[in-house]
mmCIF file with all atom_site columns, C-alpha atoms in Angstrom:
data_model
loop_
_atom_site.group_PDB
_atom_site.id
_atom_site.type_symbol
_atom_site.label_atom_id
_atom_site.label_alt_id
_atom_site.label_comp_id
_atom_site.label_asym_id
_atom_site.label_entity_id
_atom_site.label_seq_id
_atom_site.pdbx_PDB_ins_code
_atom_site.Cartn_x
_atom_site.Cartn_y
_atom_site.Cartn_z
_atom_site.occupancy
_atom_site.B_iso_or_equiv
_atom_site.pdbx_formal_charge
_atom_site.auth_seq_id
_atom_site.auth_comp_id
_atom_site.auth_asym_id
_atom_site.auth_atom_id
_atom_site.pdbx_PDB_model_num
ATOM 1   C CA . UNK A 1 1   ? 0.000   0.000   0.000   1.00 49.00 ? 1   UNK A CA 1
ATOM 2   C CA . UNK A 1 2   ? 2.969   2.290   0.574   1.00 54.00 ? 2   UNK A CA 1
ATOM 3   C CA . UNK A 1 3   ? 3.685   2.324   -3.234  1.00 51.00 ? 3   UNK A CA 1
ATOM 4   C CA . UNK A 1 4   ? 0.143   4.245   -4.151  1.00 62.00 ? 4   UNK A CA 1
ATOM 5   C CA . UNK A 1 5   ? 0.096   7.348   -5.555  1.00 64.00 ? 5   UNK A CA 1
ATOM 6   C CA . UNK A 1 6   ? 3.594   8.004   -6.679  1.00 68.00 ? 6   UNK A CA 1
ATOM 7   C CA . UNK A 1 7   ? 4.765   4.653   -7.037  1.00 79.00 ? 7   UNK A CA 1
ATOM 8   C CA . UNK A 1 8   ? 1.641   3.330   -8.598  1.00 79.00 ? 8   UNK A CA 1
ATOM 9   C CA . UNK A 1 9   ? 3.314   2.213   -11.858 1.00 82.00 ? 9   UNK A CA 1
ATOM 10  C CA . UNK A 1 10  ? 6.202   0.870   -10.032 1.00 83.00 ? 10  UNK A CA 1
ATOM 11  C CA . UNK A 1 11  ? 3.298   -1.390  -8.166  1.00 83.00 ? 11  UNK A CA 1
ATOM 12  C CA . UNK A 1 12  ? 1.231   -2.292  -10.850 1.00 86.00 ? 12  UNK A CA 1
ATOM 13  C CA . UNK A 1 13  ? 4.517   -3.973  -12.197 1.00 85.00 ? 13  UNK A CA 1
ATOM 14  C CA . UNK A 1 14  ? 4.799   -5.662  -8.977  1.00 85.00 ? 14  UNK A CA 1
ATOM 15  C CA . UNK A 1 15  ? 1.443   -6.787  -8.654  1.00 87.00 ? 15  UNK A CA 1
ATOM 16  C CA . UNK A 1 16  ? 1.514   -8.350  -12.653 1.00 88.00 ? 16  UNK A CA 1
ATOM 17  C CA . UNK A 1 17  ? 4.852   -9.850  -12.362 1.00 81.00 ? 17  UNK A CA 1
ATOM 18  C CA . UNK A 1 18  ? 5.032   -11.731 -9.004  1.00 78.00 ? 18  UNK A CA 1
ATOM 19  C CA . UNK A 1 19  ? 3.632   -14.285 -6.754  1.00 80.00 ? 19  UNK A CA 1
ATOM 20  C CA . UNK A 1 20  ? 2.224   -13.558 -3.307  1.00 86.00 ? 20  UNK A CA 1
ATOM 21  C CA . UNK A 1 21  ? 2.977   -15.771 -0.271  1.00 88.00 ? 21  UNK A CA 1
ATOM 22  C CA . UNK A 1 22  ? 0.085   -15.688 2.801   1.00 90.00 ? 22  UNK A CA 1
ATOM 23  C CA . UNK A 1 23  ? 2.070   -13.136 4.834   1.00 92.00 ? 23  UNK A CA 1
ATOM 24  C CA . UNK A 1 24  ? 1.044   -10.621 1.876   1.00 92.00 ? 24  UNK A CA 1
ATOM 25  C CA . UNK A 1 25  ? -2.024  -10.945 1.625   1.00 94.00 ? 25  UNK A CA 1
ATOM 26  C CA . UNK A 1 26  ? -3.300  -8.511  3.481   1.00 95.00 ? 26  UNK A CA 1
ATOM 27  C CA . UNK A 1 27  ? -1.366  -6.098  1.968   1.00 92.00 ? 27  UNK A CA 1
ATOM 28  C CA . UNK A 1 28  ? -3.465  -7.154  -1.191  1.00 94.00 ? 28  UNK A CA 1
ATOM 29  C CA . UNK A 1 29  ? -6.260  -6.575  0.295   1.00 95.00 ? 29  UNK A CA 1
ATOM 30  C CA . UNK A 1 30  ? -5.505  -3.266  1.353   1.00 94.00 ? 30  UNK A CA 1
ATOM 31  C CA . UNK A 1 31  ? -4.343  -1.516  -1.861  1.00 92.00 ? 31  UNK A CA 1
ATOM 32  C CA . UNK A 1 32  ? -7.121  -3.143  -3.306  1.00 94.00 ? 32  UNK A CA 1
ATOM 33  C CA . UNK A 1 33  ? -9.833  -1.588  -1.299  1.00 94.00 ? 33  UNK A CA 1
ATOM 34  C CA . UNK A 1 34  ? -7.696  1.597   -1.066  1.00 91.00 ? 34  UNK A CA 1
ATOM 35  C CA . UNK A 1 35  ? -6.548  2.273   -4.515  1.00 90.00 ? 35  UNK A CA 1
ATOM 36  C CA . UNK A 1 36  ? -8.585  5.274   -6.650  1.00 89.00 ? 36  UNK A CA 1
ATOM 37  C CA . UNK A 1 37  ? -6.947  3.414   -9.507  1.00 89.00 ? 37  UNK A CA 1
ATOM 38  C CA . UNK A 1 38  ? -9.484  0.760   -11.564 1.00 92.00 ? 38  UNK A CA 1
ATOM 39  C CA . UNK A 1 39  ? -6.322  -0.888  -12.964 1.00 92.00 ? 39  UNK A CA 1
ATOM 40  C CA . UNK A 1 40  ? -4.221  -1.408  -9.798  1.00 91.00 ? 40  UNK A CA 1
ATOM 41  C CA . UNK A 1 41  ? -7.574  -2.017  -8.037  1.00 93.00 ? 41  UNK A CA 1
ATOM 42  C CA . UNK A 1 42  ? -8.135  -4.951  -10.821 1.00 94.00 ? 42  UNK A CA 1
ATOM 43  C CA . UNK A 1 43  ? -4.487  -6.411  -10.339 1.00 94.00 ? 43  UNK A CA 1
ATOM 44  C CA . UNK A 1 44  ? -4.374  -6.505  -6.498  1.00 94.00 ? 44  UNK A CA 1
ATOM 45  C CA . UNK A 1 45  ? -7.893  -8.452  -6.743  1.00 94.00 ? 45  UNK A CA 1
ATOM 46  C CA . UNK A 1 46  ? -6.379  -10.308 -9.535  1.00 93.00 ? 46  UNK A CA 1
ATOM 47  C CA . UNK A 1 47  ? -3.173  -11.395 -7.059  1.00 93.00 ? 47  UNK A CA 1
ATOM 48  C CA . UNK A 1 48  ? -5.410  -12.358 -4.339  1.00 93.00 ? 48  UNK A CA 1
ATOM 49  C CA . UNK A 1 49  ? -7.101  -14.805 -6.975  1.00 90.00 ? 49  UNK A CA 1
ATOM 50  C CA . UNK A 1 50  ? -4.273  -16.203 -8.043  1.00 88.00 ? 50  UNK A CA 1
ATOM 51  C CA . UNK A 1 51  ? -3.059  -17.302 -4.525  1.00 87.00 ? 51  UNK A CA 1
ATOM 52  C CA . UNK A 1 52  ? -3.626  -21.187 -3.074  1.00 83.00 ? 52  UNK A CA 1
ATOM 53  C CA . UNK A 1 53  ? -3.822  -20.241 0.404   1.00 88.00 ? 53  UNK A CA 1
ATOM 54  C CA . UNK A 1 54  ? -7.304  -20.656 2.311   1.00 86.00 ? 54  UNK A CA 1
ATOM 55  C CA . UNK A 1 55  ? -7.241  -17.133 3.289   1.00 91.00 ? 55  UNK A CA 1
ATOM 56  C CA . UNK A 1 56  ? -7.001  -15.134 0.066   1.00 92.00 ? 56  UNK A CA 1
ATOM 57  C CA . UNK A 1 57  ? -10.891 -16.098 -0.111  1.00 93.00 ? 57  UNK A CA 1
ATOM 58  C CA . UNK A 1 58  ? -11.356 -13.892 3.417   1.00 95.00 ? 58  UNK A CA 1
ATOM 59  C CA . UNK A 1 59  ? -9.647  -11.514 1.724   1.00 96.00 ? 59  UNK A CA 1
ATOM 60  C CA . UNK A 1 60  ? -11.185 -11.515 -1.359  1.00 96.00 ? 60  UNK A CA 1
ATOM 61  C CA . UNK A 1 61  ? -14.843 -11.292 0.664   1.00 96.00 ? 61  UNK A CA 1
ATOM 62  C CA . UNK A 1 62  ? -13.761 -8.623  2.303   1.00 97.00 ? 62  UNK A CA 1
ATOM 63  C CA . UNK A 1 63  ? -12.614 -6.678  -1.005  1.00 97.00 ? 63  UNK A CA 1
ATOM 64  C CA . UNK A 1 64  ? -16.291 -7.441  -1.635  1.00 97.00 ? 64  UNK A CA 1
ATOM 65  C CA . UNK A 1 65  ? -17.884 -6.255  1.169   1.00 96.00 ? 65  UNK A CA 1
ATOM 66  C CA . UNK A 1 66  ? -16.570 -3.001  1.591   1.00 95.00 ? 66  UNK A CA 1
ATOM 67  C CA . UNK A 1 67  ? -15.865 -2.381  -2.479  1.00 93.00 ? 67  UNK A CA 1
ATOM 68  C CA . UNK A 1 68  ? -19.167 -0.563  -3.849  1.00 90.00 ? 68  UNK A CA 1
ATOM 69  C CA . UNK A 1 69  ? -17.249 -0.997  -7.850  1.00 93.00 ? 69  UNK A CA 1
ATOM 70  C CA . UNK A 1 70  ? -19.639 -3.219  -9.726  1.00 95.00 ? 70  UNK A CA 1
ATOM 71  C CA . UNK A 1 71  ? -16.579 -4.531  -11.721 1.00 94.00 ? 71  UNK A CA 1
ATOM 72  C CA . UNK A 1 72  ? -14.315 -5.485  -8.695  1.00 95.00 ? 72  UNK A CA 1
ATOM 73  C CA . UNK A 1 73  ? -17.234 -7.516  -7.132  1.00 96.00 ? 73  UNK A CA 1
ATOM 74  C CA . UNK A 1 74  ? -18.169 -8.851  -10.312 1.00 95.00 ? 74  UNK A CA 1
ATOM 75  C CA . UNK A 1 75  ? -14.026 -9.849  -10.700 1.00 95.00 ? 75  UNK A CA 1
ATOM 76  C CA . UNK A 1 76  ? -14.721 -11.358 -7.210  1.00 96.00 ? 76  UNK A CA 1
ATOM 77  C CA . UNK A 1 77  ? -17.770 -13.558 -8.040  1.00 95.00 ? 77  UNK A CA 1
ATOM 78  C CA . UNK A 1 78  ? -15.700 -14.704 -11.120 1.00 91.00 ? 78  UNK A CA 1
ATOM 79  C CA . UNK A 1 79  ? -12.963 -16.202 -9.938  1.00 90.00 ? 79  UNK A CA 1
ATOM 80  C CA . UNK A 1 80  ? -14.525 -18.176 -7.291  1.00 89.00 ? 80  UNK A CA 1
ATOM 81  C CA . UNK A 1 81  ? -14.465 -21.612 -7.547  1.00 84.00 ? 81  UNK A CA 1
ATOM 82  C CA . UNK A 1 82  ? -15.971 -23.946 -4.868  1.00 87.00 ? 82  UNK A CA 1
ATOM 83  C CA . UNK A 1 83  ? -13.201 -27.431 -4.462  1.00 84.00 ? 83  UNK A CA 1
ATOM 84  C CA . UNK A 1 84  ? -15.683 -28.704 -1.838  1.00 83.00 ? 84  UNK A CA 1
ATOM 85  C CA . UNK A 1 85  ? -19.587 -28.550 -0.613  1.00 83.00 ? 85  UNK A CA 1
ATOM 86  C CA . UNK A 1 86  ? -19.349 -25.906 2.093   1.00 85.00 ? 86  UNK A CA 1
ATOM 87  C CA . UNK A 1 87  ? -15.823 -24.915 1.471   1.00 88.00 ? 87  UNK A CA 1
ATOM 88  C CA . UNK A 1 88  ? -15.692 -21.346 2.200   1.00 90.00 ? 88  UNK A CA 1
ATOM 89  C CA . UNK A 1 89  ? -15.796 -19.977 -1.435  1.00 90.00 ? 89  UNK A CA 1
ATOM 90  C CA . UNK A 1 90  ? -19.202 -22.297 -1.789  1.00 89.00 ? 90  UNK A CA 1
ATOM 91  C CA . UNK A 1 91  ? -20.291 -20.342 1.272   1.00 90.00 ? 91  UNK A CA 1
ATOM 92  C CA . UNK A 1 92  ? -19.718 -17.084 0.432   1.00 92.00 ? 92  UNK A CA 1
ATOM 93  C CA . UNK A 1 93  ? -21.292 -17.372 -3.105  1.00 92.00 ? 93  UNK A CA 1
ATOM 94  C CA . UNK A 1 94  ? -24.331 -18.841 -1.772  1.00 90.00 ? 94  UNK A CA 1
ATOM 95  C CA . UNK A 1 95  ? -24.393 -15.863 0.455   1.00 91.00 ? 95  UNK A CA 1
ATOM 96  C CA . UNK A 1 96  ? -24.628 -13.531 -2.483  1.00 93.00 ? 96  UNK A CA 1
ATOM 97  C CA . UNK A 1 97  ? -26.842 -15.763 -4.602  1.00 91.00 ? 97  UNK A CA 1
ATOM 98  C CA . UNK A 1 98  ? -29.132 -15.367 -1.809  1.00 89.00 ? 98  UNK A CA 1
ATOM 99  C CA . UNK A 1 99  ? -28.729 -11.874 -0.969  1.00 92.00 ? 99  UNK A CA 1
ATOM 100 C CA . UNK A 1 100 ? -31.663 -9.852  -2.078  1.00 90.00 ? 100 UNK A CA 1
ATOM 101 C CA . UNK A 1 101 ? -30.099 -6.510  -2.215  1.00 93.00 ? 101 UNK A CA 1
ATOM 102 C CA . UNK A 1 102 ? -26.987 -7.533  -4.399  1.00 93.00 ? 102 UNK A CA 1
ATOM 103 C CA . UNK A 1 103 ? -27.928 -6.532  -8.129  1.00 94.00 ? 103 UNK A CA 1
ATOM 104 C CA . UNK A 1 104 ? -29.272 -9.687  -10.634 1.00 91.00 ? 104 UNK A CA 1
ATOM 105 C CA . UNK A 1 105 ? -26.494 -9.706  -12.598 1.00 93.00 ? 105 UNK A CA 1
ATOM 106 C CA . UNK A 1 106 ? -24.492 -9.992  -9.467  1.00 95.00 ? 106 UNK A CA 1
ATOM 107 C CA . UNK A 1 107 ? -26.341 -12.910 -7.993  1.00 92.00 ? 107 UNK A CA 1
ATOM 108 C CA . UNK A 1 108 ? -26.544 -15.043 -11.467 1.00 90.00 ? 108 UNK A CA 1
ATOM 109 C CA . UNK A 1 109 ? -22.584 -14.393 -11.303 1.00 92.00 ? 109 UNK A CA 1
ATOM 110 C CA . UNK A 1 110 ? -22.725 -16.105 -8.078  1.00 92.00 ? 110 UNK A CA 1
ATOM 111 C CA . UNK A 1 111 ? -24.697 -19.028 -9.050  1.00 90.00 ? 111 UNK A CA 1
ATOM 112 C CA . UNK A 1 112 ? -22.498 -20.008 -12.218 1.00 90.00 ? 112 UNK A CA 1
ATOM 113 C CA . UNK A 1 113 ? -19.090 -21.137 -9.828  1.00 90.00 ? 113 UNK A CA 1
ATOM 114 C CA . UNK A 1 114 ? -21.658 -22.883 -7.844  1.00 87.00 ? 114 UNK A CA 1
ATOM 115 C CA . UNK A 1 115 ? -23.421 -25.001 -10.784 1.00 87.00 ? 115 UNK A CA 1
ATOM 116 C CA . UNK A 1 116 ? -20.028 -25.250 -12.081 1.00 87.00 ? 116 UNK A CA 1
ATOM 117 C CA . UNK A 1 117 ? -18.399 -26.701 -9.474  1.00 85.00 ? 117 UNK A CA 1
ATOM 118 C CA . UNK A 1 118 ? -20.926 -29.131 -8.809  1.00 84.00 ? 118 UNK A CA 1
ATOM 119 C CA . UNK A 1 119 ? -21.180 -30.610 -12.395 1.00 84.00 ? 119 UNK A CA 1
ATOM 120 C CA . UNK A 1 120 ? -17.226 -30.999 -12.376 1.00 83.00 ? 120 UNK A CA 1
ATOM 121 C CA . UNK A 1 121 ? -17.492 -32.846 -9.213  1.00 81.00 ? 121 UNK A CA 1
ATOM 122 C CA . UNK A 1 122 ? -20.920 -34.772 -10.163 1.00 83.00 ? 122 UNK A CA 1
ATOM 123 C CA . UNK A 1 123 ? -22.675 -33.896 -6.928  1.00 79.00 ? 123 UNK A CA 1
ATOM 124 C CA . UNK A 1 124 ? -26.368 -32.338 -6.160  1.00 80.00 ? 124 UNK A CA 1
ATOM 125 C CA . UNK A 1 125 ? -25.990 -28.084 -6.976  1.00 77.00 ? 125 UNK A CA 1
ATOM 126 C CA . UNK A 1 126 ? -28.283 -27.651 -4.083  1.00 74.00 ? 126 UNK A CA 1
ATOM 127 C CA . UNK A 1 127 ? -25.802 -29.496 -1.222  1.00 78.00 ? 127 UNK A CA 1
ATOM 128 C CA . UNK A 1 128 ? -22.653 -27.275 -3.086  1.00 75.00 ? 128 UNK A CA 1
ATOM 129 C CA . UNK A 1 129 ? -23.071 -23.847 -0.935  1.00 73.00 ? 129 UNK A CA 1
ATOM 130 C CA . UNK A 1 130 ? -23.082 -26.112 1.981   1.00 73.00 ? 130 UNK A CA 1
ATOM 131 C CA . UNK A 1 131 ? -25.711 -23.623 3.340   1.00 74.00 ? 131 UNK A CA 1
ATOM 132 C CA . UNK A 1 132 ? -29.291 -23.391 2.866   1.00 76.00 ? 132 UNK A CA 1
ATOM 133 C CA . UNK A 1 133 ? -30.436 -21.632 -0.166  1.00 82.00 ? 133 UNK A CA 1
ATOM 134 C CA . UNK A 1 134 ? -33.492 -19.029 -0.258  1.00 82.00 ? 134 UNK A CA 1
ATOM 135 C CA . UNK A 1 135 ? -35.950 -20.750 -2.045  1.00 85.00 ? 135 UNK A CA 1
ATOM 136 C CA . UNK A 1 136 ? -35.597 -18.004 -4.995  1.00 87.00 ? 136 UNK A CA 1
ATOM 137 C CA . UNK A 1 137 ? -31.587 -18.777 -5.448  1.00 86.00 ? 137 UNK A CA 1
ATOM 138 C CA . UNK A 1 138 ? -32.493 -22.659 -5.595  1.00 85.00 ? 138 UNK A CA 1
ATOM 139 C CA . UNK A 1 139 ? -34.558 -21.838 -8.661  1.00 87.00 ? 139 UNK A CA 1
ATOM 140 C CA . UNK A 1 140 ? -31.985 -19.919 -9.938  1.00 87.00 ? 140 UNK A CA 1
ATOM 141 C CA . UNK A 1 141 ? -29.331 -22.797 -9.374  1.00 87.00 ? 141 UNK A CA 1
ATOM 142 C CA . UNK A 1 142 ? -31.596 -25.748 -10.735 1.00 87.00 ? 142 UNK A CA 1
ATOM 143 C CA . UNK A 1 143 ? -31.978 -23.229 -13.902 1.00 87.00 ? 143 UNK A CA 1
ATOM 144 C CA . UNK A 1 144 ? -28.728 -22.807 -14.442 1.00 87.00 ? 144 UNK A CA 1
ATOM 145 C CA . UNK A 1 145 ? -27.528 -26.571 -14.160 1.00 86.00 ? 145 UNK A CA 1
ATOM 146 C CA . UNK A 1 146 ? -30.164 -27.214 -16.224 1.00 87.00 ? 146 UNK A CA 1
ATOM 147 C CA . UNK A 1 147 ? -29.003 -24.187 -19.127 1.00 86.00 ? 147 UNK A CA 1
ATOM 148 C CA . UNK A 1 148 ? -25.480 -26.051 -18.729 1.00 85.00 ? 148 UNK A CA 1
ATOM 149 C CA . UNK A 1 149 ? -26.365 -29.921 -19.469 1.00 84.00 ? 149 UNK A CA 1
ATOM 150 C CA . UNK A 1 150 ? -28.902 -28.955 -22.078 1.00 83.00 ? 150 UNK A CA 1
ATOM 151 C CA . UNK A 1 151 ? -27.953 -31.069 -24.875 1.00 73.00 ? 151 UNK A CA 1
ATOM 152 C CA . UNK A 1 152 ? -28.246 -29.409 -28.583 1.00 72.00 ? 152 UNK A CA 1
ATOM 153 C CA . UNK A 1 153 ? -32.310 -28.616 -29.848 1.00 65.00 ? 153 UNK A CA 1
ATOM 154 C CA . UNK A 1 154 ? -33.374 -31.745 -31.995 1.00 43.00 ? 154 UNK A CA 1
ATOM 155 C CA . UNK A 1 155 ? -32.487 -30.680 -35.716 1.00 43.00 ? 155 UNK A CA 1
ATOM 156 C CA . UNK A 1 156 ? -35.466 -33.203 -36.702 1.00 48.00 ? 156 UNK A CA 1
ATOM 157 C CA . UNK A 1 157 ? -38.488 -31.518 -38.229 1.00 48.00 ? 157 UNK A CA 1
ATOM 158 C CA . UNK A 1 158 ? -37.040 -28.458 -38.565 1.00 47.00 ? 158 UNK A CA 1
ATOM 159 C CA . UNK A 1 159 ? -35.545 -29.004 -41.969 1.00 47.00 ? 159 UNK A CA 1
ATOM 160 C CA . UNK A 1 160 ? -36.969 -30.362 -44.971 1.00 44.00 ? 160 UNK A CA 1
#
């Protein structure tokens, strides 16, 4: 965070070019929820994506939480993937694919990972948030898997 404002460009290098360990991830966090700058905002989100350990997904909710830019949340809800039913990622997205004030392009963002992660794994869409669902963002699940395994329209009848 020390490296905003002057140093930007000398960060945004940084933050393309190299690997995080845990010990900075809250640093991460920081300029990302402290930056005025959409770009270094993007890449410090981006970093915290990239990372393996458990705890980049805290920090990612908490990017989300207190970010009111549409575009970082949305980069949030993107690169979520559930591993496991419950797992903390699976949590948090069925948090927001539940949440009534988040935005509907917002909350079918957060139900793709979700159905995703389920059909990859071959396990029920509804037991993958590990939480219970509003009975609105089960619809919206169920309709989703269901858009996803769709096979191709029968070509039969339509062509003569």
């Amino acid at each position: 965070p020390t490296l905003l404002g002057a140093r930007e460009a000398e960060l945004k290098l940084q933050l393309r070019s190299n690997s995080f360990g845990p010990e900075m991830l809250p640093n991460l966090r920081d300029v990302a929820l402290s930056t005025e700058d959409a770009e270094t905002r993007y890449l410090a989100v981006e970093a915290l994506t990239r990372s393996r350990d458990a705890d980049a997904v805290t920090y990612l909710q908490e990017v989300f939480d207190y970010s009111d830019d549409v575009q970082t949340r949305s980069q949030i809800l993107g690169a979520m993937l559930p591993q496991e039913p419950g797992d903390a990622a699976a949590v948090f997205l069925a948090e927001q694919l539940s949440d009534q004030t988040l935005s509907e392009p917002l909350r079918q963002q957060a139900a793709f990972p979700l159905a995703v992660s389920s059909l990859l794994a071959g396990r029920d869409p509804l037991a993958e948030a590990g939480v219970a669902l509003s009975n609105e963002a089960q619809q919206r699940l169920i309709q989703i898997v269901s858009i996803m395994t769709a096979g191709p329209e029968d070509s039969e009848g339509g062509e003569e």
